[in-house]
């Protein structure tokens, strides 16, 4: 019914930049909060950044000033601009979104499959 697909992950040198995208598709009535999470090998999944439909943002302390989350409501897409990347940013990055499916009233969180970001020294 609903699918989230991420793209933009890659191998990049420290100090470089990447832009991740996550597009939601399917029988969508509306999308509330969207966000990016990451999980490094052997570690728990951590929140990176979230954004409400109105544009209010929240960032993990480790990425403040380097990452920027944004969204295009008309395209059901959320972005993550990552600058000044560090080796410790290496992880699988996944997006999630609280989506109200057409014909329903309650928002449900959906997750994408994730995209690998690797930052080399």
Coordinates of N, CA and C in Angstrom, one line a residue:
X1 N 0.8 -1.2 0.0 CA 0.0 0.0 0.0 C 0.8 1.3 0.0
X2 N 1.8 1.3 1.0 CA 2.7 2.5 1.1 C 4.1 2.0 1.0
X3 N 4.9 2.8 0.4 CA 6.3 2.4 0.2 C 7.2 3.6 0.4
X4 N 8.3 3.5 1.1 CA 9.3 4.5 1.2 C 10.6 4.0 0.6
X5 N 11.2 4.8 -0.3 CA 12.4 4.4 -1.0 C 13.4 5.4 -0.9
X6 N 14.6 5.0 -0.3 CA 15.7 6.0 -0.1 C 16.6 5.9 -1.3
X7 N 17.4 6.9 -1.5 CA 18.4 6.9 -2.5 C 19.5 8.0 -2.1
X8 N 20.7 7.9 -2.7 CA 21.7 8.9 -2.5 C 22.9 8.4 -1.7
X9 N 22.8 7.2 -1.1 CA 23.9 6.7 -0.3 C 25.1 6.4 -1.2
X10 N 26.3 6.6 -0.7 CA 27.5 6.4 -1.5 C 28.7 6.3 -0.6
X11 N 29.9 6.1 -1.2 CA 31.2 6.1 -0.6 C 31.7 7.5 -0.8
X12 N 32.1 8.2 0.2 CA 32.6 9.6 0.1 C 33.8 9.8 1.1
X13 N 34.7 10.7 0.7 CA 35.8 11.0 1.6 C 35.4 11.9 2.7
X14 N 36.1 11.8 3.8 CA 35.9 12.7 5.0 C 35.9 14.2 4.5
X15 N 35.0 14.9 5.0 CA 34.9 16.3 4.5 C 34.0 16.6 3.4
X16 N 33.5 15.5 2.7 CA 32.7 15.6 1.6 C 31.2 15.7 2.0
X17 N 30.4 15.7 0.9 CA 28.9 15.9 1.1 C 28.1 14.9 0.3
X18 N 27.0 14.6 0.8 CA 26.0 13.7 0.2 C 24.6 14.3 0.4
X19 N 23.7 14.0 -0.5 CA 22.3 14.3 -0.3 C 21.4 13.1 -0.4
X20 N 20.8 12.7 0.6 CA 19.9 11.6 0.6 C 18.4 12.0 0.3
X21 N 17.7 11.1 -0.4 CA 16.3 11.4 -0.7 C 15.5 10.2 -0.2
X22 N 14.3 10.5 0.2 CA 13.3 9.4 0.5 C 12.0 9.8 0.0
X23 N 11.4 9.0 -0.9 CA 10.1 9.3 -1.5 C 9.1 8.3 -1.0
X24 N 8.0 8.8 -0.6 CA 6.8 7.9 -0.2 C 5.9 7.8 -1.3
X25 N 5.3 6.6 -1.5 CA 4.4 6.4 -2.6 C 3.3 5.5 -2.2
X26 N 2.2 5.5 -2.9 CA 1.1 4.6 -2.5 C -0.2 5.4 -2.2
X27 N -1.1 4.7 -1.5 CA -2.4 5.3 -1.2 C -2.3 6.2 0.0
X28 N -1.7 7.4 -0.2 CA -1.4 8.3 0.9 C -2.4 9.4 0.9
X29 N -3.0 9.6 2.1 CA -3.8 10.8 2.3 C -3.0 12.0 2.8
X30 N -2.2 11.8 3.7 CA -1.3 12.9 4.2 C -0.1 12.3 5.0
X31 N 0.9 13.1 5.1 CA 2.1 12.6 5.8 C 2.4 13.6 6.9
X32 N 2.6 13.2 8.1 CA 2.9 14.1 9.2 C 4.4 14.1 9.3
X33 N 5.0 13.8 10.4 CA 6.4 13.9 10.7 C 7.2 12.9 9.8
X34 N 8.3 13.3 9.2 CA 9.2 12.5 8.5 C 10.6 12.6 9.1
X35 N 11.4 11.6 9.0 CA 12.7 11.6 9.7 C 13.7 10.7 9.1
X36 N 14.9 10.9 9.5 CA 16.1 10.1 9.1 C 16.7 9.5 10.4
X37 N 17.0 8.2 10.3 CA 17.7 7.5 11.3 C 18.9 6.8 10.7
X38 N 19.8 6.4 11.6 CA 21.0 5.7 11.1 C 21.4 4.6 12.0
X39 N 22.0 3.6 11.5 CA 22.5 2.5 12.3 C 23.8 2.0 11.8
X40 N 24.8 2.1 12.7 CA 26.2 1.6 12.3 C 26.3 0.2 12.8
X41 N 27.2 -0.6 12.2 CA 27.4 -2.0 12.6 C 27.6 -2.1 14.1
X42 N 26.8 -3.0 14.7 CA 27.0 -3.3 16.1 C 26.4 -2.2 17.0
X43 N 25.7 -1.2 16.5 CA 25.2 -0.2 17.3 C 23.7 -0.1 17.2
X44 N 23.1 0.6 18.1 CA 21.6 0.8 18.0 C 21.3 1.8 16.9
X45 N 20.0 1.8 16.5 CA 19.6 2.8 15.6 C 19.3 4.1 16.3
X46 N 19.8 5.2 15.7 CA 19.7 6.5 16.3 C 19.0 7.5 15.4
X47 N 18.3 8.4 16.0 CA 17.6 9.5 15.2 C 18.7 10.4 14.8
X48 N 18.6 10.8 13.5 CA 19.5 11.8 12.9 C 18.8 13.2 12.9
X49 N 17.6 13.2 12.3 CA 16.8 14.5 12.1 C 15.4 14.1 11.8
X50 N 14.5 15.0 12.3 CA 13.1 14.9 11.9 C 12.5 16.2 11.5
X51 N 11.4 16.2 10.8 CA 10.8 17.4 10.3 C 9.3 17.2 10.2
X52 N 8.6 18.2 10.8 CA 7.1 18.1 10.8 C 6.6 18.6 9.4
X53 N 5.3 18.4 9.2 CA 4.7 18.8 7.9 C 4.9 20.3 7.8
X54 N 4.9 21.0 8.9 CA 5.0 22.5 8.9 C 6.4 23.0 8.8
X55 N 7.4 22.1 8.9 CA 8.8 22.5 8.7 C 9.6 22.6 10.0
X56 N 9.0 22.3 11.1 CA 9.8 22.3 12.3 C 10.8 21.1 12.4
X57 N 12.0 21.4 12.7 CA 13.1 20.4 12.6 C 13.7 20.1 14.0
X58 N 14.3 18.9 14.1 CA 15.0 18.5 15.3 C 16.2 17.7 14.8
X59 N 17.3 17.9 15.4 CA 18.6 17.3 15.0 C 19.3 16.6 16.2
X60 N 19.9 15.5 15.9 CA 20.8 14.9 16.9 C 22.0 15.9 17.1
X61 N 22.5 15.9 18.3 CA 23.6 16.8 18.6 C 24.8 16.6 17.7
X62 N 25.0 15.3 17.4 CA 26.2 14.9 16.6 C 26.2 15.5 15.2
X63 N 25.0 15.9 14.7 CA 25.0 16.3 13.3 C 24.6 17.8 13.1
X64 N 24.3 18.5 14.3 CA 23.9 19.9 14.2 C 24.9 20.7 13.5
X65 N 24.5 21.6 12.6 CA 25.4 22.4 11.9 C 26.1 21.8 10.7
X66 N 25.9 20.5 10.5 CA 26.5 19.8 9.4 C 25.4 19.2 8.5
X67 N 24.3 18.7 9.0 CA 23.2 18.1 8.3 C 22.0 19.0 8.3
X68 N 21.3 19.0 7.2 CA 20.0 19.7 7.0 C 18.9 18.9 6.5
X69 N 17.8 18.8 7.2 CA 16.7 18.0 6.7 C 15.7 19.0 6.1
X70 N 15.1 18.5 5.0 CA 14.0 19.3 4.4 C 13.0 18.4 3.7
X71 N 11.9 18.9 3.3 CA 10.9 18.1 2.6 C 10.1 18.8 1.6
X72 N 9.6 18.1 0.6 CA 8.8 18.7 -0.4 C 7.4 17.9 -0.3
X73 N 6.5 18.6 0.3 CA 5.2 18.0 0.6 C 4.4 17.6 -0.7
X74 N 4.6 18.3 -1.7 CA 3.9 18.0 -3.0 C 4.5 16.8 -3.6
X75 N 5.7 16.4 -3.3 CA 6.4 15.2 -3.9 C 6.5 14.1 -2.8
X76 N 5.9 14.3 -1.6 CA 6.0 13.3 -0.6 C 7.4 12.8 -0.4
X77 N 8.4 13.7 -0.4 CA 9.8 13.4 -0.3 C 10.5 14.2 0.8
X78 N 11.4 13.5 1.5 CA 12.2 14.1 2.5 C 13.6 14.0 2.1
X79 N 14.4 15.0 2.4 CA 15.8 15.0 2.0 C 16.7 15.2 3.2
X80 N 18.0 14.7 3.1 CA 19.0 15.0 4.1 C 20.2 15.4 3.4
X81 N 20.6 16.7 3.6 CA 21.8 17.2 3.1 C 22.9 17.0 4.1
X82 N 23.9 16.3 3.8 CA 25.0 16.0 4.8 C 26.3 16.6 4.3
X83 N 26.8 17.6 5.1 CA 28.1 18.2 4.7 C 29.1 17.9 5.8
X84 N 30.4 18.2 5.5 CA 31.5 17.9 6.4 C 31.4 16.5 7.0
X85 N 31.2 15.6 6.2 CA 31.0 14.2 6.7 C 32.3 13.7 7.3
X86 N 32.1 12.9 8.4 CA 33.1 12.3 9.2 C 33.0 10.8 9.1
X87 N 34.1 10.0 9.3 CA 34.1 8.6 9.3 C 33.0 8.0 10.3
X88 N 32.8 8.7 11.4 CA 31.8 8.2 12.3 C 30.4 8.4 11.8
X89 N 30.2 9.0 10.7 CA 28.8 9.1 10.1 C 28.5 7.9 9.3
X90 N 29.5 7.0 9.1 CA 29.3 5.8 8.4 C 28.2 4.9 9.0
X91 N 27.1 4.6 8.2 CA 26.0 3.8 8.7 C 25.0 3.6 7.6
X92 N 24.0 2.7 7.9 CA 22.9 2.6 7.0 C 21.9 3.7 7.4
X93 N 21.5 4.5 6.5 CA 20.6 5.6 6.8 C 19.2 5.2 6.3
X94 N 18.2 5.3 7.1 CA 16.8 5.0 6.8 C 15.9 6.1 7.1
X95 N 14.8 6.2 6.3 CA 13.8 7.2 6.6 C 12.6 6.6 7.2
X96 N 11.8 7.4 7.9 CA 10.5 6.9 8.3 C 9.5 8.1 8.2
X97 N 8.3 7.8 8.1 CA 7.3 8.8 8.0 C 6.0 8.3 8.6
X98 N 5.3 9.2 9.3 CA 4.0 8.9 9.9 C 2.9 9.3 8.8
X99 N 2.3 8.2 8.3 CA 1.5 8.4 7.1 C 0.0 8.0 7.4
X100 N -0.9 8.8 7.0 CA -2.3 8.5 7.0 C -2.7 7.9 5.7
X101 N -3.0 6.6 5.7 CA -3.4 6.0 4.4 C -4.8 6.4 4.0
X102 N -5.0 6.5 2.7 CA -6.3 7.0 2.2 C -7.4 6.0 2.7
X103 N -8.4 6.6 3.2 CA -9.6 5.9 3.7 C -9.5 5.5 5.2
X104 N -8.4 6.0 5.8 CA -8.2 5.7 7.2 C -8.1 7.1 8.0
X105 N -8.0 7.0 9.3 CA -7.9 8.2 10.1 C -6.6 8.3 10.9
X106 N -6.0 7.1 11.2 CA -4.9 7.1 12.1 C -3.6 7.0 11.3
X107 N -2.6 7.8 11.8 CA -1.3 7.8 11.2 C -0.5 6.5 11.6
X108 N 0.2 6.0 10.7 CA 1.0 4.8 11.0 C 2.5 5.1 10.5
X109 N 3.5 4.6 11.3 CA 4.8 4.8 10.9 C 5.3 3.8 9.8
X110 N 5.8 4.2 8.8 CA 6.4 3.3 7.7 C 7.9 3.6 7.6
X111 N 8.7 2.6 7.3 CA 10.1 2.7 7.1 C 10.6 2.3 5.7
X112 N 11.6 2.9 5.3 CA 12.3 2.5 4.1 C 13.3 1.4 4.4
X113 N 13.9 0.9 3.3 CA 14.9 -0.2 3.4 C 16.3 0.3 3.9
X114 N 16.6 1.5 3.6 CA 17.8 2.1 4.0 C 18.8 2.2 2.9
X115 N 19.8 3.1 3.0 CA 20.8 3.3 2.0 C 22.1 3.5 2.8
X116 N 23.2 2.9 2.2 CA 24.5 2.8 2.9 C 25.3 4.1 2.6
X117 N 25.8 4.7 3.7 CA 26.7 5.9 3.6 C 28.0 5.4 4.2
X118 N 29.0 5.5 3.5 CA 30.4 5.2 4.0 C 31.3 6.3 3.8
X119 N 31.9 6.8 4.9 CA 32.8 7.9 4.8 C 34.2 7.4 5.1
X120 N 35.1 7.6 4.2 CA 36.5 7.1 4.3 C 37.4 8.2 4.8
X121 N 38.5 7.8 5.5 CA 39.5 8.8 6.0 C 40.4 9.2 4.9

